[in-house]
Amino acid sequence: MSQGANAPMVLSEATRARFAREVAKYPSDQKQSAVMACLSILQQEQGWVSTQAEEAVARYLGMPPIAVSEVTTFYNMYNRQPVGRFKLNVCTNLPCQLRDGQHALEHLCQRLGVEEGGTTADGLFTIQKSECLGACADAPVLLVNDRQMVSTMTDARLDDLVATLKASTK
Amino acid sequence: MSGIVLPDLSRFQASGRETCFHDRHVGAQIYAGLDGSNWRLKDYEARGGYTALKKILGKVGVAGLTPEQVVAEVKASGLRGRGGAGFPTGLKWSFMPRALPVQKYLVCNSDEGEPGTCKDRDILAYNPHIVIEGMAIAAYAMGTTVGYNYIHGEIFEIYERFEEALSEAREAGYLGDDILGSGFRFQLHAFHGFGAYICGEETGLLESLEGKKGQPRFKPPFPASFGLYGKPTTINNTETFAAVPWIINHGGEAYLKIGKPNNGGTKIFSMVGDVELPGNYEIPMGLPFPKLLELAGGVKGGRKLKAVIPGGASAPVLPASIMMDLTMDYDACAKAGSMLGSGAVIVMDETRCMVDALLRLSYFYMHESCGQCTPCREGTGWLWRMVHRIEHGQGRPDDLKLLDSVAENIMGRTICALGDAAAMPVRGMLKHFRDEFAYHVEHKRCMVGPGASRTAPKAEAVAA
């Protein structure tokens, strides 16, 4: 994009169509209900939610930008800074911990040479621990880029996942 | 911009084979006949789906049911809220001012984030239409024309599937402005969260659905008078709605008989932690715990059972001796000093350190406190710091008493139940495993598990 860092973000027609589909679910005077969906759409398209993205959503929904910011700062899954191409959120809550969730997190960090919460030097992977993903019987579980859950992640499957994701960038 | 396209990761996805399509349910109603591929409308209809909705609307050759009759049937069934509180569903429905000429809303709470619970995910993934039918029946009973299903943000694929199921139902005339030509109108939509445990609390969920931070509201007023957009609203859990079609088809009495008095029907339990076969098990309410444990293949590795958290992370832990005499229903769990909650059964074997277990749970509540009430915002952090130092060999002689006191002072002093949820695991652990905590404080290491042989604990200084 040729926009400067502080220029207002222009939403594409395709993005506006996705927003409109969400807004249509709510009463016409309650468009704000679509804010979480709109933010997650922008995060999917851009990798994170910048201040400009918040402002664009605010303009689209007729909300004060601070009200949008309150949402992005409250919910765990919004990326308020750029992350790696693949964000992996490993559940380490107690039921997962009992079935090697913590081990899976440590294995990934060690394999990729990053600290928990960090991003690999090549910008491909961000590894974060997360709270309950609601898939406790499939532990270890992790979420790839907010939208795709992967299950029963033994060390071998974790290595396979990393290789598969890496290969897709070539 | 189109965003990042992920490669095909289907081989890493859960298949449901181990968690849902095993043949170890007992008298399944919600999970009956599922195989992972038969979630579509035509499959649901082939299993007898939408007959309950047709029945109440008078579309099966007999007179329909009035809204009052539907509520009476649900009351007679003894169905209680499957999300955690166990409130009688029929009674909740009767609180709605049905005749009030204002917009009313129906909300399904699929924000399944209570650690240990994954039952609603499998209902929505493999039998979504049973929830749609249950919600349509509820909407009819309460005079509600618009509904939302609030789905846990972390299960985004399930949200997408539910939207697909909604399209099918609209297309077939089970949702819309004139359902099956009866004049009954109900529009249903899907909403997704984006990572906040607190939104499982019903008023936090409503705030979130309005596009705000999910900070719970003070009650009263209750949602039945002031709910979504300030309008009368009823909120039920996914599994609760999923139970409704069976009740309408077979009658409330029949449903009640399946369970125990005051604890009707079947219940889905998520068996997680140290069991051989983790997964969801739908069984009649009131089945003895040893039978449920047996269905899940027993304790992992043939080890001895030590403790169980019977109703999700917020429920007080119970030692094996109590669990092995317990039946799995609301009243029995309450009498034993815990709760059935969401039906997440977290099993821990003899090698598990209770301090370590509580440490992880305390971190969770600190992380997920919405920050609105001081006792919870400050107290959850305080609890975590104390458990952290005990676990890391820096416990102080008075710490157990202080833990008691902090937990005691959070209980009942917050707007919502998260404060209590953070305090109850602490109280449960100290009630049943106090010796283990005292050992940690005195000896600076674990009684059990890999830490038992640890001689020089790595201590991180954490101030209280």
XYZ file of C-alpha atoms in Angstrom:
634
model
C 0.000 0.000 0.000
C 1.183 3.473 -0.780
C -0.485 5.110 2.212
C 1.693 6.807 4.777
C 1.833 5.426 8.281
C -0.695 7.924 9.591
C -2.990 8.208 6.596
C -6.553 7.055 7.209
C -7.087 3.450 6.204
C -9.275 2.974 3.172
C -11.434 -0.138 3.332
C -11.698 -2.121 0.127
C -15.053 -2.981 -1.403
C -14.525 -6.612 -0.455
C -13.856 -5.699 3.171
C -16.869 -3.399 3.289
C -19.008 -6.224 1.958
C -17.785 -8.493 4.752
C -18.521 -5.762 7.297
C -21.993 -5.218 5.857
C -22.830 -8.887 6.255
C -22.065 -8.637 9.986
C -23.882 -5.330 10.497
C -27.024 -6.777 8.888
C -27.453 -9.143 11.859
C -28.288 -6.310 14.274
C -30.993 -3.648 14.605
C -30.184 -0.607 12.486
C -29.470 1.500 15.586
C -27.146 -1.155 17.062
C -24.394 -1.359 14.445
C -21.803 -1.342 17.223
C -22.649 -4.999 17.833
C -20.601 -5.803 14.716
C -17.408 -4.243 16.108
C -15.791 -7.510 17.234
C -16.465 -9.214 13.914
C -15.208 -6.228 11.894
C -11.996 -6.061 13.925
C -11.389 -9.770 13.480
C -11.941 -9.403 9.728
C -9.304 -6.658 9.572
C -6.957 -8.741 11.695
C -7.384 -11.655 9.317
C -6.679 -9.425 6.320
C -3.832 -7.393 7.776
C -2.359 -9.596 10.486
C -3.036 -7.153 13.309
C -5.248 -4.273 14.398
C -3.492 -0.934 14.036
C -4.802 2.388 15.338
C -5.752 3.200 11.746
C -7.708 -0.038 11.552
C -9.554 0.857 14.758
C -10.358 4.266 13.332
C -11.590 2.764 10.068
C -13.920 0.444 11.978
C -15.063 3.356 14.134
C -15.916 5.422 11.058
C -17.710 2.521 9.415
C -19.839 1.763 12.478
C -20.293 5.340 13.664
C -18.534 4.723 16.982
C -15.991 6.856 18.840
C -12.506 5.427 18.141
C -11.916 5.039 21.883
C -14.913 2.686 22.105
C -13.310 0.499 19.444
C -10.005 0.657 21.285
C -11.722 -0.491 24.468
C -12.726 -3.626 22.615
C -9.324 -4.417 21.099
C -7.629 -3.958 24.449
C -10.138 -6.086 26.359
C -10.216 -9.264 24.280
C -7.201 -11.565 24.260
C -7.135 -12.477 20.580
C -6.691 -9.065 18.961
C -3.084 -8.439 17.943
C -2.287 -4.879 18.885
C 1.172 -5.212 17.376
C 2.253 -7.004 14.222
C 2.874 -10.711 14.819
C 4.574 -13.409 12.819
C 2.978 -14.784 9.680
C 1.729 -17.681 11.797
C 0.518 -16.986 15.309
C 0.338 -20.163 17.364
C -1.607 -20.009 20.635
C -0.998 -23.035 22.822
C -3.461 -23.741 25.597
C -1.723 -24.317 28.917
C -4.710 -24.197 31.245
C -4.982 -26.958 33.844
C -6.848 -29.623 31.815
C -4.369 -29.155 28.968
C -1.419 -28.941 31.336
C -2.378 -32.390 32.644
C -2.034 -33.651 29.069
C 1.239 -31.979 28.098
C -0.042 -28.565 27.014
C 2.820 -26.817 28.778
C 5.239 -29.303 27.258
C 3.862 -28.546 23.781
C 4.453 -24.830 24.343
C 8.009 -25.438 25.504
C 8.700 -27.816 22.625
C 7.565 -25.229 20.073
C 9.606 -22.468 21.693
C 12.684 -24.648 21.794
C 12.206 -25.913 18.239
C 11.804 -22.391 16.881
C 14.300 -20.722 19.203
C 11.908 -18.164 20.679
C 10.719 -17.188 24.111
C 7.028 -17.555 24.882
C 5.300 -14.505 23.417
C 8.110 -13.929 20.944
C 8.421 -14.018 17.160
C 11.077 -15.895 15.202
C 13.795 -13.823 13.524
C 12.460 -14.750 10.081
C 9.087 -13.292 11.040
C 7.274 -16.554 10.394
C 6.138 -17.678 13.841
C 4.785 -16.025 16.967
C 4.313 -18.383 19.900
C 1.932 -17.452 22.707
C 0.411 -19.338 25.556
C -3.319 -19.025 25.808
C -6.195 -19.683 28.150
C -8.861 -22.323 27.599
C -9.595 -22.910 23.913
C -12.573 -25.109 24.795
C -11.085 -28.270 23.341
C -9.745 -29.889 26.513
C -10.328 -33.497 25.442
C -8.049 -33.005 22.425
C -5.062 -31.688 24.373
C -2.465 -30.578 23.539
C -4.308 -28.076 21.375
C -3.323 -24.851 19.708
C -4.873 -22.232 17.505
C -3.270 -21.132 14.243
C -3.965 -17.501 13.240
C -7.101 -17.298 15.408
C -9.191 -19.420 13.065
C -7.832 -22.908 12.723
C -7.528 -25.234 15.716
C -5.196 -28.211 15.642
C -5.466 -31.090 18.088
C -3.607 -33.830 19.960
C -0.313 -32.115 19.157
C 2.412 -34.536 20.138
C 6.005 -33.450 19.529
C 5.998 -35.246 16.170
C 2.800 -33.538 15.085
C 4.106 -30.155 16.251
C 7.225 -30.646 14.140
C 5.041 -31.692 11.208
C 2.844 -28.605 11.654
C 5.842 -26.274 11.740
C 7.278 -27.903 8.604
C 3.901 -27.707 6.822
C 3.448 -24.042 7.660
C 7.036 -23.229 6.643
C 6.664 -25.097 3.361
C 3.562 -23.088 2.497
C 5.614 -19.890 2.414
C 8.074 -21.148 -0.168
C -5.692 -7.392 1.014
C -6.646 -11.007 1.285
C -4.647 -11.950 4.344
C -2.615 -15.056 4.950
C -3.911 -18.227 3.405
C -3.108 -21.247 5.527
C -2.075 -24.518 3.922
C -4.336 -27.535 4.308
C -4.151 -28.449 7.994
C -7.056 -30.868 7.999
C -4.937 -33.777 9.149
C -4.241 -31.877 12.364
C -7.891 -31.144 13.069
C -9.972 -32.956 15.655
C -12.078 -35.672 14.060
C -14.543 -36.134 16.902
C -13.952 -39.885 16.743
C -12.347 -40.069 20.152
C -14.347 -37.327 21.842
C -17.830 -37.783 20.471
C -18.487 -40.717 18.100
C -17.374 -43.455 20.460
C -20.031 -45.936 21.517
C -19.626 -45.205 25.207
C -22.522 -42.796 25.694
C -25.399 -44.097 27.803
C -28.851 -43.313 26.414
C -27.599 -40.427 24.292
C -30.159 -37.927 23.032
C -28.090 -34.987 21.805
C -25.106 -37.001 20.548
C -27.172 -39.976 19.290
C -26.344 -41.201 15.801
C -23.615 -38.685 15.008
C -20.576 -39.547 12.884
C -19.051 -36.185 11.955
C -20.351 -36.140 8.394
C -24.068 -36.081 9.202
C -24.453 -32.591 10.628
C -26.448 -31.114 7.768
C -30.163 -30.364 7.723
C -31.148 -33.416 5.684
C -29.268 -35.671 8.116
C -30.886 -34.022 11.109
C -34.322 -34.440 9.543
C -33.523 -38.100 8.858
C -32.858 -38.489 12.591
C -36.277 -37.025 13.328
C -35.063 -33.453 13.583
C -37.443 -30.487 13.532
C -40.419 -32.723 14.414
C -40.690 -31.015 17.801
C -40.927 -27.603 16.146
C -43.516 -28.958 13.693
C -45.393 -30.472 16.620
C -45.762 -27.241 18.585
C -46.761 -25.380 15.423
C -49.490 -27.947 14.723
C -47.853 -29.244 11.548
C -47.911 -32.970 12.243
C -51.636 -33.617 11.961
C -52.449 -32.799 15.574
C -53.211 -29.536 17.304
C -50.117 -27.554 18.180
C -48.969 -26.517 21.644
C -49.580 -23.093 23.118
C -46.542 -21.216 24.429
C -47.849 -21.899 27.955
C -47.965 -25.622 27.226
C -44.373 -25.577 25.952
C -43.173 -23.834 29.125
C -45.186 -26.288 31.249
C -43.599 -29.239 29.454
C -40.094 -27.860 30.031
C -40.933 -27.194 33.692
C -42.173 -30.769 34.090
C -38.951 -32.132 32.556
C -36.768 -30.924 35.418
C -34.316 -29.540 32.836
C -31.746 -27.337 34.542
C -29.278 -24.948 32.942
C -26.351 -26.877 31.491
C -23.942 -23.949 31.455
C -23.015 -24.110 35.110
C -25.629 -22.615 37.390
C -28.209 -25.381 37.036
C -31.148 -22.990 37.235
C -34.495 -24.592 36.264
C -35.006 -23.788 32.585
C -38.813 -23.790 32.566
C -38.862 -21.366 35.481
C -36.409 -19.056 33.691
C -38.609 -19.100 30.608
C -41.651 -18.192 32.689
C -39.897 -14.978 33.823
C -40.092 -13.525 30.327
C -42.882 -10.943 29.955
C -44.269 -12.765 26.925
C -47.161 -10.403 26.280
C -45.183 -7.181 26.671
C -45.308 -5.418 23.295
C -41.571 -4.708 23.037
C -38.773 -6.403 21.155
C -37.531 -9.399 23.142
C -34.372 -11.396 22.583
C -33.213 -14.975 22.947
C -29.511 -15.655 23.401
C -27.597 -18.905 23.319
C -24.446 -18.948 25.420
C -21.927 -20.964 23.412
C -18.980 -19.068 24.909
C -17.613 -22.315 26.206
C -14.434 -21.388 28.039
C -14.786 -22.974 31.463
C -11.530 -24.922 31.655
C -12.295 -28.589 31.139
C -15.422 -28.118 29.053
C -15.706 -28.957 25.355
C -19.216 -30.401 25.054
C -20.940 -27.470 23.338
C -18.252 -27.424 20.672
C -19.127 -30.994 19.715
C -22.868 -30.245 19.742
C -22.385 -27.247 17.439
C -19.888 -29.029 15.215
C -21.731 -32.288 14.756
C -25.394 -31.504 15.492
C -25.935 -27.755 15.008
C -29.574 -28.035 13.963
C -30.605 -29.442 17.339
C -29.590 -26.083 18.854
C -31.432 -24.139 16.169
C -34.571 -26.209 16.730
C -34.316 -25.837 20.517
C -33.919 -22.076 20.174
C -36.880 -21.807 17.790
C -39.048 -23.692 20.295
C -37.849 -21.446 23.121
C -38.522 -18.350 21.020
C -42.059 -19.574 20.380
C -42.593 -20.224 24.082
C -41.414 -16.758 25.086
C -42.732 -14.643 22.248
C -39.238 -13.776 21.050
C -38.599 -12.910 17.418
C -34.836 -12.379 17.327
C -32.030 -14.544 18.685
C -28.247 -14.693 18.744
C -25.867 -17.554 19.341
C -22.733 -16.203 21.021
C -19.942 -18.610 20.060
C -16.514 -18.831 21.732
C -14.102 -16.925 19.495
C -11.482 -19.637 19.705
C -13.676 -22.126 17.840
C -14.000 -20.014 14.725
C -14.536 -22.997 12.444
C -17.591 -23.907 14.517
C -18.928 -20.362 14.131
C -18.606 -20.724 10.368
C -20.335 -24.093 10.436
C -23.179 -22.706 12.540
C -23.679 -19.926 10.006
C -23.936 -22.592 7.316
C -26.516 -24.488 9.366
C -28.473 -21.245 9.825
C -28.572 -20.766 6.046
C -29.936 -24.271 5.628
C -32.619 -23.702 8.267
C -33.671 -20.381 6.724
C -33.829 -21.953 3.293
C -36.062 -24.756 4.600
C -38.403 -22.365 6.389
C -37.447 -23.374 9.955
C -36.278 -19.806 10.586
C -37.708 -16.620 9.132
C -40.751 -14.394 9.092
C -43.365 -17.112 8.646
C -41.974 -20.387 9.956
C -43.556 -23.364 8.170
C -46.473 -21.148 7.194
C -47.590 -20.809 10.817
C -47.171 -17.069 11.126
C -44.533 -17.626 13.849
C -41.506 -15.431 13.245
C -37.963 -15.993 14.499
C -34.674 -14.715 13.117
C -31.462 -16.238 14.444
C -27.884 -15.056 13.930
C -24.396 -16.155 14.946
C -21.959 -13.934 16.872
C -18.376 -14.746 17.812
C -16.322 -13.677 20.788
C -12.575 -13.027 20.573
C -10.967 -14.335 23.724
C -12.490 -13.362 27.073
C -13.551 -15.955 29.644
C -15.733 -13.404 31.385
C -18.127 -13.298 28.419
C -19.411 -16.699 29.504
C -21.081 -14.770 32.352
C -24.482 -13.871 30.952
C -24.435 -10.117 31.468
C -20.796 -9.861 30.357
C -21.923 -11.739 27.275
C -24.710 -9.213 26.672
C -22.277 -6.294 26.941
C -20.003 -8.047 24.465
C -22.921 -8.692 22.118
C -23.598 -4.962 22.229
C -20.054 -4.345 20.999
C -18.442 -3.406 24.287
C -15.951 -4.715 26.838
C -17.463 -7.816 28.396
C -17.804 -6.403 31.893
C -20.723 -7.970 33.771
C -23.683 -5.907 34.869
C -25.006 -5.596 38.365
C -28.133 -7.701 38.913
C -30.969 -6.846 39.419
C -32.281 -5.893 36.967
C -32.074 -9.380 35.526
C -31.887 -9.977 31.772
C -35.568 -11.018 31.686
C -36.435 -7.372 32.303
C -33.282 -5.556 31.123
C -31.176 -7.637 28.758
C -29.775 -7.132 25.275
C -30.139 -3.466 24.213
C -32.075 -3.003 27.459
C -34.850 -5.325 26.300
C -36.248 -8.497 27.926
C -33.823 -11.309 27.163
C -33.442 -14.972 28.028
C -30.026 -16.606 27.920
C -29.542 -20.358 27.999
C -26.583 -22.619 27.385
C -26.128 -24.545 24.123
C -26.728 -27.943 25.717
C -29.871 -26.628 27.426
C -31.402 -25.635 24.086
C -30.236 -28.929 22.576
C -32.214 -30.833 25.216
C -35.507 -29.142 24.334
C -36.543 -30.977 21.124
C -36.402 -34.354 22.897
C -38.542 -32.993 25.744
C -41.206 -31.736 23.322
C -41.166 -34.999 21.353
C -41.315 -37.335 24.337
C -42.797 -35.207 27.077
C -41.391 -33.602 30.203
C -42.293 -36.557 32.415
C -40.287 -38.980 30.277
C -37.276 -36.658 30.394
C -37.449 -36.310 34.158
C -37.621 -40.086 34.583
C -34.340 -40.550 32.730
C -32.487 -38.684 35.426
C -33.184 -38.241 39.112
C -35.911 -36.187 40.793
C -35.076 -32.494 40.356
C -32.250 -33.520 37.977
C -33.951 -34.561 34.758
C -32.575 -35.985 31.559
C -29.140 -36.713 30.200
C -26.038 -34.587 30.762
C -22.872 -34.382 28.736
C -19.687 -34.658 30.769
C -16.299 -33.687 29.382
C -13.875 -36.193 30.857
C -10.457 -34.555 30.775
C -7.068 -34.715 32.428
C -5.699 -38.033 33.635
C -8.102 -40.470 31.987
C -7.329 -43.070 29.314
C -10.028 -41.904 26.915
C -10.674 -38.189 27.261
C -13.831 -37.035 25.570
C -17.465 -36.124 25.949
C -19.842 -38.625 27.496
C -23.598 -38.197 27.435
C -25.157 -40.156 30.295
C -28.317 -40.096 32.388
C -28.112 -37.553 35.171
C -27.295 -39.269 38.441
C -24.969 -41.978 37.123
C -22.346 -42.925 39.733
C -18.944 -41.345 39.120
C -17.071 -44.698 39.045
C -19.239 -45.722 36.086
C -18.426 -42.479 34.259
C -14.737 -42.962 34.977
C -14.976 -46.474 33.597
C -16.574 -45.177 30.375
C -13.552 -42.893 29.987
C -11.229 -45.872 30.311
C -10.282 -45.279 33.938
C -7.366 -43.315 35.313
C -4.542 -42.928 32.794
C -1.800 -45.518 32.964
C -3.684 -47.519 35.588
C -2.604 -45.047 38.248
C -4.585 -44.275 41.363
C -7.185 -41.536 41.416
C -6.221 -38.633 43.627
C -8.678 -35.814 43.045
C -11.370 -34.603 40.709
C -12.715 -31.164 39.910
C -16.221 -32.285 38.990
C -17.735 -29.222 37.333
C -15.135 -27.151 35.513
C -12.226 -25.162 36.909
C -14.446 -23.005 39.118
C -15.800 -25.955 41.100
C -14.129 -26.942 44.375
C -11.903 -30.006 44.073
C -12.992 -33.261 45.713
C -10.697 -36.084 46.854
C -11.007 -39.565 45.348
C -12.693 -40.944 48.468
C -15.664 -38.583 48.071
C -15.764 -38.858 44.294
C -16.017 -42.623 44.250
C -19.250 -42.390 46.270
C -20.700 -39.533 44.254
C -23.488 -39.608 41.715
C -23.209 -37.125 38.881
C -26.100 -34.731 39.357
C -26.587 -31.171 40.585
C -27.891 -32.025 44.042
C -25.347 -34.739 44.864
C -22.403 -32.568 43.775
C -23.707 -29.641 45.829
C -24.192 -31.868 48.867
C -20.603 -33.088 48.536
C -19.395 -29.492 48.751
C -18.722 -28.890 45.099
C -20.861 -28.344 42.020
C -21.817 -30.046 38.792
C -21.175 -26.788 36.956
C -20.720 -27.192 33.236
C -20.020 -30.910 33.514
C -16.275 -30.684 32.988
C -14.686 -33.450 35.001
C -10.999 -32.739 35.514
C -9.351 -35.948 36.721
C -6.017 -35.910 38.531
C -3.965 -38.982 39.415
C -1.762 -39.758 42.411
C 1.320 -38.128 40.883
C -0.251 -34.679 40.669
C 0.776 -31.854 42.950
C -2.240 -29.882 44.120
C -0.203 -26.718 44.662
C 0.904 -26.828 41.042
C -2.675 -27.447 39.892
C -4.004 -24.521 41.913
C -1.172 -22.305 40.672
C -2.329 -22.715 37.072
C -5.960 -22.076 37.967
C -5.090 -18.996 40.029
C -3.118 -17.594 37.110
C -6.151 -18.111 34.901
C -8.514 -16.174 37.155
C -6.027 -13.353 37.582
C -5.599 -13.190 33.802
C -9.328 -13.234 33.084
C -10.637 -10.942 35.845
C -12.309 -8.070 34.009
C -10.946 -5.586 36.540
C -14.253 -4.035 37.434
C -14.482 -5.037 41.127
C -11.581 -4.442 43.472
C -11.861 -7.696 45.488
C -11.567 -9.727 42.292
C -9.073 -7.536 40.428
C -6.702 -7.303 43.388
C -7.635 -10.536 45.116
C -7.029 -12.847 42.154
C -3.520 -11.443 41.766
C -2.890 -11.779 45.468
C -4.033 -15.416 45.442
C -1.787 -16.201 42.485
C 1.264 -14.537 44.074
C 0.791 -16.526 47.275
C 0.312 -19.861 45.519
C 3.262 -19.008 43.272
C 5.619 -18.460 46.194
C 4.396 -21.587 47.967
C 4.999 -23.630 44.813
C 8.452 -22.099 44.417
C 9.680 -22.803 47.910
C 9.125 -19.353 49.345
C 5.935 -19.972 51.259
C 5.561 -18.252 54.621
C 4.145 -19.848 57.762
C 1.002 -17.714 57.694
C 0.309 -18.166 53.997
C -2.387 -20.809 54.325
C -4.353 -18.670 56.744
C -3.864 -15.707 54.445
C -5.077 -17.721 51.469
C -8.186 -18.638 53.466
C -8.737 -15.023 54.357
C -8.254 -13.569 50.865
C -10.517 -16.213 49.316
C -13.105 -15.572 52.025
C -13.027 -11.863 51.335
C -13.530 -12.212 47.590
C -16.539 -14.497 47.976
C -19.815 -12.658 47.591
C -18.205 -9.246 47.216
C -18.150 -8.881 43.451
C -20.668 -8.028 40.736
C -20.386 -11.391 39.029
C -19.448 -14.959 39.898
C -15.850 -14.798 38.638
C -14.718 -13.675 42.066
C -16.368 -16.673 43.680
C -15.027 -18.868 40.884
C -11.487 -17.772 41.730
C -11.982 -18.269 45.458
C -13.735 -21.634 45.405
C -10.847 -23.687 43.956
C -8.583 -22.202 46.665
C -11.033 -23.086 49.413
C -11.602 -26.570 47.997
C -7.877 -27.266 47.778
C -7.198 -26.026 51.297
C -10.131 -27.982 52.677
C -9.117 -31.319 51.219
C -5.359 -31.026 50.592
C -4.213 -28.641 53.288
C -1.409 -31.001 54.355
C 0.103 -30.857 50.916
C 0.178 -27.063 50.981
C 1.607 -27.075 54.502
C 4.309 -29.539 53.387
C 5.248 -27.207 50.553
C 5.577 -24.275 52.923
C 7.610 -26.232 55.450
C 9.835 -28.327 53.170
C 10.020 -25.989 50.169
C 9.124 -28.797 47.806
C 6.374 -31.163 46.698
C 5.101 -34.224 48.504
C 4.340 -35.881 45.194
C 5.213 -35.811 41.534
C 8.497 -34.971 39.856
C 9.037 -32.067 42.253
C 9.172 -34.410 45.247
C 12.804 -35.216 44.585
C 13.682 -31.610 43.991
C 16.163 -30.551 46.629
C 17.063 -27.022 45.664
C 13.954 -25.268 44.440
C 14.464 -22.633 41.820
C 12.844 -19.698 43.481
C 11.700 -16.635 41.638
C 11.096 -13.803 44.015
C 7.497 -12.727 43.939
C 6.386 -10.050 46.312
C 3.015 -10.341 47.971
